Amino acid sequence: MAKKSSGRGRRDLTVKVKTARGRKLSSTRWLQRQLNDPYVQRARAEGYRGRAAFKILELDDKYRFLVPGARVVDLGAAPGGWAQVAVRRVNALGEKADKAQGRVLGIDLQEIEPLPGAEFHVLDFMADGADAQVRDWLGGPADVVMSDMAASASGHKQTDHLRIVALCEAAAEFAFDVLEPGGTFVAKVLSGGTEASLQATLKRRFDKVANVKPPSSRADSSEKFVVALGYRGRPD
Ligand SMILES: C[S@@+](CC[C@H](N)C(=O)[O-])C[C@H]1O[C@@H](n2cnc3c(N)ncnc32)[C@H](O)[C@@H]1O
């Protein structure tokens, strides 16, 4: 359905999706955006499980936390795009013989298709004892806890914002229990202001806290990421 341009010899490659009967306008818009999104196309071409992979790639290009040998916990890892990036960067398959071999452990409420170099488990990170269970699977603390988790959307902007902030606060608490001193916490948040207390907590617990909107994060979404580096450990 490529739209032909009126200009001679030029082609406008924007894909237009007809509003099919039975398809809601919002689904038509979503489909049209997917079909015209360069990151969706790149993800397909480069073999990533989703465009989300580029967000962690861009964050890591800037802050360099996925280093060879790192032990990574990926919260809300399905379908596995972030884990694919982490496996390569931490050398989880041991392909770079001269570099340390890392670990990637992903958990999610849903099953994740197996990925060489990663270990996946179905687990609610908020379940009692989930932090101890993850440390156990990992055989010790983690160097990186990263979360791309999203609370299910209610459609009410403020409710959704509060839910994702609560999820992020819970993920941070989880990270405090699982991270090694010096470790990194990365999480998706939504901009809006209510996350001030989370920012304050992170600033006490980490040497550096940055709020970032990576280029691949859609400009029309209020999503951003917090990257907290240099975990200081629990005060106790
Ligand atoms: C946006 S997706 C993650 C995409 C992933 N980063 C990737 O690159 O493929 C968010 C995931 O968080 C998971 N999630 C939400 N709440 C969770 C919870 N309490 N425990 C574990 N996973 C959760 C969802 O099931 C969903 O698969």
PDB file of C-alpha atoms and ligand atoms in Angstrom:
ATOM      1  CA  MET A   1       0.000   0.000   0.000  1.00  0.00           C
ATOM      2  CA  ALA A   2       2.884   2.404  -0.670  1.00  0.00           C
ATOM      3  CA  LYS A   3       1.483   5.819  -1.530  1.00  0.00           C
ATOM      4  CA  LYS A   4       2.765   7.133  -4.819  1.00  0.00           C
ATOM      5  CA  SER A   5       4.164  10.634  -4.749  1.00  0.00           C
ATOM      6  CA  SER A   6       3.107  13.191  -7.294  1.00  0.00           C
ATOM      7  CA  GLY A   7       6.752  14.307  -7.796  1.00  0.00           C
ATOM      8  CA  ARG A   8       8.343  12.784 -10.879  1.00  0.00           C
ATOM      9  CA  GLY A   9      10.940  10.127 -10.062  1.00  0.00           C
ATOM     10  CA  ARG A  10      10.377  10.468  -6.293  1.00  0.00           C
ATOM     11  CA  ARG A  11       8.561   8.053  -4.079  1.00  0.00           C
ATOM     12  CA  ASP A  12       6.939   8.749  -0.792  1.00  0.00           C
ATOM     13  CA  LEU A  13       7.270   5.514   1.121  1.00  0.00           C
ATOM     14  CA  THR A  14       4.784   6.364   3.851  1.00  0.00           C
ATOM     15  CA  VAL A  15       2.523   3.382   4.331  1.00  0.00           C
ATOM     16  CA  LYS A  16      -1.123   4.297   4.712  1.00  0.00           C
ATOM     17  CA  VAL A  17      -3.458   1.909   6.445  1.00  0.00           C
ATOM     18  CA  LYS A  18      -7.083   1.982   5.384  1.00  0.00           C
ATOM     19  CA  THR A  19      -9.544   2.075   8.240  1.00  0.00           C
ATOM     20  CA  ALA A  20     -10.882  -1.395   7.785  1.00  0.00           C
ATOM     21  CA  ARG A  21     -14.386  -2.195   8.924  1.00  0.00           C
ATOM     22  CA  GLY A  22     -14.209  -3.691  12.394  1.00  0.00           C
ATOM     23  CA  ARG A  23     -10.809  -2.161  13.141  1.00  0.00           C
ATOM     24  CA  LYS A  24     -10.864   0.625  15.695  1.00  0.00           C
ATOM     25  CA  LEU A  25      -9.346   3.979  14.727  1.00  0.00           C
ATOM     26  CA  SER A  26      -6.766   3.584  17.530  1.00  0.00           C
ATOM     27  CA  SER A  27      -5.681   0.192  16.098  1.00  0.00           C
ATOM     28  CA  THR A  28      -5.411   1.686  12.626  1.00  0.00           C
ATOM     29  CA  ARG A  29      -3.217   4.486  13.998  1.00  0.00           C
ATOM     30  CA  TRP A  30      -1.059   1.970  15.900  1.00  0.00           C
ATOM     31  CA  LEU A  31      -0.641  -0.189  12.797  1.00  0.00           C
ATOM     32  CA  GLN A  32       0.227   2.811  10.642  1.00  0.00           C
ATOM     33  CA  ARG A  33       2.811   3.991  13.180  1.00  0.00           C
ATOM     34  CA  GLN A  34       4.351   0.513  13.409  1.00  0.00           C
ATOM     35  CA  LEU A  35       4.617   0.191   9.639  1.00  0.00           C
ATOM     36  CA  ASN A  36       6.306   3.585   9.302  1.00  0.00           C
ATOM     37  CA  ASP A  37       8.560   3.390  12.347  1.00  0.00           C
ATOM     38  CA  PRO A  38      12.236   3.132  11.331  1.00  0.00           C
ATOM     39  CA  TYR A  39      13.108   1.416  14.628  1.00  0.00           C
ATOM     40  CA  VAL A  40      10.509  -1.303  13.971  1.00  0.00           C
ATOM     41  CA  GLN A  41      12.099  -1.855  10.567  1.00  0.00           C
ATOM     42  CA  ARG A  42      15.628  -1.840  12.029  1.00  0.00           C
ATOM     43  CA  ALA A  43      14.616  -4.291  14.757  1.00  0.00           C
ATOM     44  CA  ARG A  44      13.315  -6.664  12.103  1.00  0.00           C
ATOM     45  CA  ALA A  45      16.431  -6.256   9.946  1.00  0.00           C
ATOM     46  CA  GLU A  46      18.839  -6.728  12.880  1.00  0.00           C
ATOM     47  CA  GLY A  47      16.959  -9.662  14.412  1.00  0.00           C
ATOM     48  CA  TYR A  48      15.759  -7.974  17.612  1.00  0.00           C
ATOM     49  CA  ARG A  49      12.542  -9.112  19.230  1.00  0.00           C
ATOM     50  CA  GLY A  50      11.248  -5.565  19.373  1.00  0.00           C
ATOM     51  CA  ARG A  51      12.097  -1.879  18.894  1.00  0.00           C
ATOM     52  CA  ALA A  52      12.598  -1.607  22.694  1.00  0.00           C
ATOM     53  CA  ALA A  53      16.053  -3.132  22.151  1.00  0.00           C
ATOM     54  CA  PHE A  54      17.297   0.199  20.802  1.00  0.00           C
ATOM     55  CA  LYS A  55      16.419   2.000  24.017  1.00  0.00           C
ATOM     56  CA  ILE A  56      18.782  -0.096  26.134  1.00  0.00           C
ATOM     57  CA  LEU A  57      21.401   0.017  23.356  1.00  0.00           C
ATOM     58  CA  GLU A  58      21.293   3.817  23.358  1.00  0.00           C
ATOM     59  CA  LEU A  59      21.292   4.051  27.157  1.00  0.00           C
ATOM     60  CA  ASP A  60      24.267   1.707  27.343  1.00  0.00           C
ATOM     61  CA  ASP A  61      26.124   3.557  24.578  1.00  0.00           C
ATOM     62  CA  LYS A  62      25.911   6.611  26.804  1.00  0.00           C
ATOM     63  CA  TYR A  63      26.512   5.125  30.277  1.00  0.00           C
ATOM     64  CA  ARG A  64      28.397   1.828  29.617  1.00  0.00           C
ATOM     65  CA  PHE A  65      26.948  -0.419  32.281  1.00  0.00           C
ATOM     66  CA  LEU A  66      26.585  -3.591  30.144  1.00  0.00           C
ATOM     67  CA  VAL A  67      30.258  -4.474  30.302  1.00  0.00           C
ATOM     68  CA  PRO A  68      31.757  -7.931  29.663  1.00  0.00           C
ATOM     69  CA  GLY A  69      31.425 -10.045  32.795  1.00  0.00           C
ATOM     70  CA  ALA A  70      28.464  -8.130  34.232  1.00  0.00           C
ATOM     71  CA  ARG A  71      25.640 -10.038  35.904  1.00  0.00           C
ATOM     72  CA  VAL A  72      22.368  -8.556  34.693  1.00  0.00           C
ATOM     73  CA  VAL A  73      18.824  -8.910  35.999  1.00  0.00           C
ATOM     74  CA  ASP A  74      16.172  -7.903  33.474  1.00  0.00           C
ATOM     75  CA  LEU A  75      12.804  -7.226  35.132  1.00  0.00           C
ATOM     76  CA  GLY A  76       9.832  -7.604  32.792  1.00  0.00           C
ATOM     77  CA  ALA A  77      12.043  -9.126  30.116  1.00  0.00           C
ATOM     78  CA  ALA A  78       9.395 -10.394  27.631  1.00  0.00           C
ATOM     79  CA  PRO A  79       9.663 -10.725  24.683  1.00  0.00           C
ATOM     80  CA  GLY A  80      13.435 -10.434  25.183  1.00  0.00           C
ATOM     81  CA  GLY A  81      14.797  -7.491  23.181  1.00  0.00           C
ATOM     82  CA  TRP A  82      16.726  -5.963  26.093  1.00  0.00           C
ATOM     83  CA  ALA A  83      18.039  -9.415  26.997  1.00  0.00           C
ATOM     84  CA  GLN A  84      19.349  -9.886  23.426  1.00  0.00           C
ATOM     85  CA  VAL A  85      21.358  -6.663  23.760  1.00  0.00           C
ATOM     86  CA  ALA A  86      22.603  -7.614  27.232  1.00  0.00           C
ATOM     87  CA  VAL A  87      23.699 -11.124  26.138  1.00  0.00           C
ATOM     88  CA  ARG A  88      25.956  -9.620  23.456  1.00  0.00           C
ATOM     89  CA  ARG A  89      27.358  -6.787  25.525  1.00  0.00           C
ATOM     90  CA  VAL A  90      28.156  -8.703  28.706  1.00  0.00           C
ATOM     91  CA  ASN A  91      29.595 -11.598  26.710  1.00  0.00           C
ATOM     92  CA  ALA A  92      27.099 -14.043  28.208  1.00  0.00           C
ATOM     93  CA  LEU A  93      27.898 -16.661  25.548  1.00  0.00           C
ATOM     94  CA  GLY A  94      31.639 -16.344  26.207  1.00  0.00           C
ATOM     95  CA  GLU A  95      32.260 -15.604  22.511  1.00  0.00           C
ATOM     96  CA  LYS A  96      34.981 -13.091  23.307  1.00  0.00           C
ATOM     97  CA  ALA A  97      37.518 -15.455  24.854  1.00  0.00           C
ATOM     98  CA  ASP A  98      39.731 -12.601  26.092  1.00  0.00           C
ATOM     99  CA  LYS A  99      36.863 -10.944  27.986  1.00  0.00           C
ATOM    100  CA  ALA A 100      35.012 -11.934  31.152  1.00  0.00           C
ATOM    101  CA  GLN A 101      31.781 -13.860  30.654  1.00  0.00           C
ATOM    102  CA  GLY A 102      28.627 -12.254  32.052  1.00  0.00           C
ATOM    103  CA  ARG A 103      25.168 -13.530  32.996  1.00  0.00           C
ATOM    104  CA  VAL A 104      21.696 -12.422  31.926  1.00  0.00           C
ATOM    105  CA  LEU A 105      18.708 -13.435  34.004  1.00  0.00           C
ATOM    106  CA  GLY A 106      15.284 -12.250  32.910  1.00  0.00           C
ATOM    107  CA  ILE A 107      11.975 -12.565  34.716  1.00  0.00           C
ATOM    108  CA  ASP A 108       8.460 -11.803  33.569  1.00  0.00           C
ATOM    109  CA  LEU A 109       4.836 -12.616  34.291  1.00  0.00           C
ATOM    110  CA  GLN A 110       4.752 -14.305  30.898  1.00  0.00           C
ATOM    111  CA  GLU A 111       6.793 -17.083  29.326  1.00  0.00           C
ATOM    112  CA  ILE A 112       9.691 -15.866  27.177  1.00  0.00           C
ATOM    113  CA  GLU A 113      10.949 -17.708  24.130  1.00  0.00           C
ATOM    114  CA  PRO A 114      14.376 -19.175  25.007  1.00  0.00           C
ATOM    115  CA  LEU A 115      17.428 -17.118  24.068  1.00  0.00           C
ATOM    116  CA  PRO A 116      20.957 -18.581  24.043  1.00  0.00           C
ATOM    117  CA  GLY A 117      23.009 -16.920  26.747  1.00  0.00           C
ATOM    118  CA  ALA A 118      20.007 -15.813  28.814  1.00  0.00           C
ATOM    119  CA  GLU A 119      18.118 -17.559  31.592  1.00  0.00           C
ATOM    120  CA  PHE A 120      14.409 -16.749  31.825  1.00  0.00           C
ATOM    121  CA  HIS A 121      11.915 -17.446  34.595  1.00  0.00           C
ATOM    122  CA  VAL A 122       8.222 -16.740  35.003  1.00  0.00           C
ATOM    123  CA  LEU A 123       8.108 -14.707  38.204  1.00  0.00           C
ATOM    124  CA  ASP A 124       6.286 -11.657  39.530  1.00  0.00           C
ATOM    125  CA  PHE A 125       9.103  -9.495  40.876  1.00  0.00           C
ATOM    126  CA  MET A 126       6.677  -8.258  43.552  1.00  0.00           C
ATOM    127  CA  ALA A 127       6.031 -11.775  44.907  1.00  0.00           C
ATOM    128  CA  ASP A 128       7.292 -12.504  48.422  1.00  0.00           C
ATOM    129  CA  GLY A 129      10.887 -13.671  48.309  1.00  0.00           C
ATOM    130  CA  ALA A 130      11.401 -12.796  44.608  1.00  0.00           C
ATOM    131  CA  ASP A 131      14.606 -10.876  45.415  1.00  0.00           C
ATOM    132  CA  ALA A 132      16.103 -13.823  47.349  1.00  0.00           C
ATOM    133  CA  GLN A 133      15.022 -16.204  44.585  1.00  0.00           C
ATOM    134  CA  VAL A 134      16.776 -14.081  41.936  1.00  0.00           C
ATOM    135  CA  ARG A 135      19.976 -13.832  43.992  1.00  0.00           C
ATOM    136  CA  ASP A 136      19.806 -17.576  44.398  1.00  0.00           C
ATOM    137  CA  TRP A 137      19.427 -18.192  40.643  1.00  0.00           C
ATOM    138  CA  LEU A 138      22.261 -15.779  39.995  1.00  0.00           C
ATOM    139  CA  GLY A 139      24.453 -17.295  42.695  1.00  0.00           C
ATOM    140  CA  GLY A 140      25.033 -13.869  44.262  1.00  0.00           C
ATOM    141  CA  PRO A 141      24.334 -10.184  43.748  1.00  0.00           C
ATOM    142  CA  ALA A 142      23.851  -8.459  40.375  1.00  0.00           C
ATOM    143  CA  ASP A 143      25.869  -5.688  38.738  1.00  0.00           C
ATOM    144  CA  VAL A 144      22.877  -4.337  36.803  1.00  0.00           C
ATOM    145  CA  VAL A 145      19.143  -4.378  37.498  1.00  0.00           C
ATOM    146  CA  MET A 146      17.190  -3.040  34.550  1.00  0.00           C
ATOM    147  CA  SER A 147      13.451  -2.641  34.215  1.00  0.00           C
ATOM    148  CA  ASP A 148      11.364  -1.846  31.177  1.00  0.00           C
ATOM    149  CA  MET A 149       8.209  -2.875  33.015  1.00  0.00           C
ATOM    150  CA  ALA A 150       4.943  -1.231  32.251  1.00  0.00           C
ATOM    151  CA  ALA A 151       1.851  -1.421  34.432  1.00  0.00           C
ATOM    152  CA  SER A 152      -1.253  -2.373  32.476  1.00  0.00           C
ATOM    153  CA  ALA A 153      -2.786   0.830  31.097  1.00  0.00           C
ATOM    154  CA  SER A 154      -6.157   2.016  32.394  1.00  0.00           C
ATOM    155  CA  GLY A 155      -6.395   4.801  29.823  1.00  0.00           C
ATOM    156  CA  HIS A 156      -6.581   7.382  32.630  1.00  0.00           C
ATOM    157  CA  LYS A 157      -3.365   9.364  32.374  1.00  0.00           C
ATOM    158  CA  GLN A 158      -2.926  10.189  36.074  1.00  0.00           C
ATOM    159  CA  THR A 159      -3.796   6.671  37.242  1.00  0.00           C
ATOM    160  CA  ASP A 160      -1.357   5.188  34.735  1.00  0.00           C
ATOM    161  CA  HIS A 161       1.324   7.603  35.840  1.00  0.00           C
ATOM    162  CA  LEU A 162       0.859   6.689  39.521  1.00  0.00           C
ATOM    163  CA  ARG A 163       0.912   2.990  38.646  1.00  0.00           C
ATOM    164  CA  ILE A 164       4.171   3.181  36.746  1.00  0.00           C
ATOM    165  CA  VAL A 165       5.780   5.284  39.468  1.00  0.00           C
ATOM    166  CA  ALA A 166       4.685   2.660  42.041  1.00  0.00           C
ATOM    167  CA  LEU A 167       6.078  -0.086  39.821  1.00  0.00           C
ATOM    168  CA  CYS A 168       9.344   1.794  39.457  1.00  0.00           C
ATOM    169  CA  GLU A 169       9.593   2.373  43.217  1.00  0.00           C
ATOM    170  CA  ALA A 170       9.049  -1.347  43.800  1.00  0.00           C
ATOM    171  CA  ALA A 171      11.692  -2.146  41.158  1.00  0.00           C
ATOM    172  CA  ALA A 172      14.121   0.201  42.932  1.00  0.00           C
ATOM    173  CA  GLU A 173      13.455  -1.550  46.271  1.00  0.00           C
ATOM    174  CA  PHE A 174      14.091  -4.862  44.518  1.00  0.00           C
ATOM    175  CA  ALA A 175      17.352  -3.471  43.106  1.00  0.00           C
ATOM    176  CA  PHE A 176      18.494  -2.360  46.593  1.00  0.00           C
ATOM    177  CA  ASP A 177      18.194  -6.006  47.700  1.00  0.00           C
ATOM    178  CA  VAL A 178      19.842  -7.544  44.654  1.00  0.00           C
ATOM    179  CA  LEU A 179      22.580  -5.102  43.548  1.00  0.00           C
ATOM    180  CA  GLU A 180      26.248  -5.304  44.373  1.00  0.00           C
ATOM    181  CA  PRO A 181      27.764  -2.026  45.664  1.00  0.00           C
ATOM    182  CA  GLY A 182      28.911  -0.078  42.599  1.00  0.00           C
ATOM    183  CA  GLY A 183      26.003  -1.514  40.556  1.00  0.00           C
ATOM    184  CA  THR A 184      23.590   0.159  38.152  1.00  0.00           C
ATOM    185  CA  PHE A 185      19.811   0.494  38.169  1.00  0.00           C
ATOM    186  CA  VAL A 186      17.977   1.404  34.962  1.00  0.00           C
ATOM    187  CA  ALA A 187      14.209   1.820  34.844  1.00  0.00           C
ATOM    188  CA  LYS A 188      11.448   3.170  32.690  1.00  0.00           C
ATOM    189  CA  VAL A 189       9.485   5.986  34.312  1.00  0.00           C
ATOM    190  CA  LEU A 190       6.965   8.481  33.011  1.00  0.00           C
ATOM    191  CA  SER A 191       7.633  12.189  33.196  1.00  0.00           C
ATOM    192  CA  GLY A 192       5.039  14.111  35.134  1.00  0.00           C
ATOM    193  CA  GLY A 193       6.376  15.179  38.494  1.00  0.00           C
ATOM    194  CA  THR A 194       5.111  12.562  40.982  1.00  0.00           C
ATOM    195  CA  GLU A 195       8.384  10.692  40.823  1.00  0.00           C
ATOM    196  CA  ALA A 196      10.219  13.287  42.960  1.00  0.00           C
ATOM    197  CA  SER A 197      10.409  10.987  45.997  1.00  0.00           C
ATOM    198  CA  LEU A 198      11.866   8.175  43.877  1.00  0.00           C
ATOM    199  CA  GLN A 199      14.487  10.559  42.505  1.00  0.00           C
ATOM    200  CA  ALA A 200      15.408  11.657  46.027  1.00  0.00           C
ATOM    201  CA  THR A 201      15.754   8.034  47.196  1.00  0.00           C
ATOM    202  CA  LEU A 202      17.909   7.134  44.213  1.00  0.00           C
ATOM    203  CA  LYS A 203      20.140  10.170  44.755  1.00  0.00           C
ATOM    204  CA  ARG A 204      20.817   9.015  48.327  1.00  0.00           C
ATOM    205  CA  ARG A 205      21.585   5.454  47.255  1.00  0.00           C
ATOM    206  CA  PHE A 206      23.641   6.058  44.080  1.00  0.00           C
ATOM    207  CA  ASP A 207      26.619   8.245  43.150  1.00  0.00           C
ATOM    208  CA  LYS A 208      24.963   9.533  39.977  1.00  0.00           C
ATOM    209  CA  VAL A 209      21.350   9.659  38.789  1.00  0.00           C
ATOM    210  CA  ALA A 210      20.464  10.677  35.223  1.00  0.00           C
ATOM    211  CA  ASN A 211      17.078  11.082  33.562  1.00  0.00           C
ATOM    212  CA  VAL A 212      17.210  10.296  29.896  1.00  0.00           C
ATOM    213  CA  LYS A 213      14.930  10.178  26.886  1.00  0.00           C
ATOM    214  CA  PRO A 214      16.796   7.986  24.383  1.00  0.00           C
ATOM    215  CA  PRO A 215      16.321   8.906  20.687  1.00  0.00           C
ATOM    216  CA  SER A 216      14.385   5.683  20.020  1.00  0.00           C
ATOM    217  CA  SER A 217      11.790   6.498  22.696  1.00  0.00           C
ATOM    218  CA  ARG A 218       8.793   7.902  20.851  1.00  0.00           C
ATOM    219  CA  ALA A 219       8.608  11.662  21.097  1.00  0.00           C
ATOM    220  CA  ASP A 220       4.860  11.567  21.753  1.00  0.00           C
ATOM    221  CA  SER A 221       5.210   9.212  24.735  1.00  0.00           C
ATOM    222  CA  SER A 222       5.812  10.515  28.240  1.00  0.00           C
ATOM    223  CA  GLU A 223       8.235   7.651  28.801  1.00  0.00           C
ATOM    224  CA  LYS A 224      11.749   8.351  29.962  1.00  0.00           C
ATOM    225  CA  PHE A 225      14.429   6.346  31.753  1.00  0.00           C
ATOM    226  CA  VAL A 226      16.288   6.771  34.972  1.00  0.00           C
ATOM    227  CA  VAL A 227      19.878   5.524  35.021  1.00  0.00           C
ATOM    228  CA  ALA A 228      21.369   5.296  38.516  1.00  0.00           C
ATOM    229  CA  LEU A 229      25.083   4.501  38.669  1.00  0.00           C
ATOM    230  CA  GLY A 230      27.370   3.552  41.566  1.00  0.00           C
ATOM    231  CA  TYR A 231      25.087   1.859  44.093  1.00  0.00           C
ATOM    232  CA  ARG A 232      26.175   2.735  47.619  1.00  0.00           C
ATOM    233  CA  GLY A 233      24.541  -0.250  49.287  1.00  0.00           C
ATOM    234  CA  ARG A 234      21.908  -0.364  52.027  1.00  0.00           C
ATOM    235  CA  PRO A 235      22.740   2.081  54.813  1.00  0.00           C
ATOM    236  CA  ASP A 236      22.361  -0.752  57.348  1.00  0.00           C
TER     237      ASP A 236
HETATM  238  C1  LIG B   1       7.472  -3.335  27.690  1.00  0.00           C
HETATM  239  S1  LIG B   1       7.550  -5.005  28.135  1.00  0.00           S
HETATM  240  C2  LIG B   1       9.287  -5.285  28.216  1.00  0.00           C
HETATM  241  C3  LIG B   1       9.984  -5.340  26.884  1.00  0.00           C
HETATM  242  C4  LIG B   1      11.395  -5.848  26.993  1.00  0.00           C
HETATM  243  N1  LIG B   1      12.267  -4.882  27.636  1.00  0.00           N
HETATM  244  C5  LIG B   1      11.980  -6.185  25.638  1.00  0.00           C
HETATM  245  O1  LIG B   1      12.894  -5.486  25.198  1.00  0.00           O
HETATM  246  O2  LIG B   1      11.559  -7.165  25.026  1.00  0.00           O
HETATM  247  C6  LIG B   1       7.099  -4.961  29.838  1.00  0.00           C
HETATM  248  C7  LIG B   1       6.997  -6.316  30.496  1.00  0.00           C
HETATM  249  O3  LIG B   1       6.894  -6.140  31.912  1.00  0.00           O
HETATM  250  C8  LIG B   1       6.229  -7.276  32.415  1.00  0.00           C
HETATM  251  N2  LIG B   1       5.784  -7.043  33.794  1.00  0.00           N
HETATM  252  C9  LIG B   1       4.861  -6.145  34.233  1.00  0.00           C
HETATM  253  N3  LIG B   1       4.684  -6.278  35.560  1.00  0.00           N
HETATM  254  C10 LIG B   1       5.521  -7.277  35.976  1.00  0.00           C
HETATM  255  C11 LIG B   1       5.799  -7.880  37.255  1.00  0.00           C
HETATM  256  N4  LIG B   1       5.150  -7.488  38.366  1.00  0.00           N
HETATM  257  N5  LIG B   1       6.741  -8.860  37.312  1.00  0.00           N
HETATM  258  C12 LIG B   1       7.384  -9.280  36.204  1.00  0.00           C
HETATM  259  N6  LIG B   1       7.148  -8.751  34.970  1.00  0.00           N
HETATM  260  C13 LIG B   1       6.240  -7.763  34.860  1.00  0.00           C
HETATM  261  C14 LIG B   1       5.093  -7.482  31.429  1.00  0.00           C
HETATM  262  O4  LIG B   1       4.587  -8.805  31.490  1.00  0.00           O
HETATM  263  C15 LIG B   1       5.774  -7.146  30.092  1.00  0.00           C
HETATM  264  O5  LIG B   1       6.176  -8.321  29.413  1.00  0.00           O
END
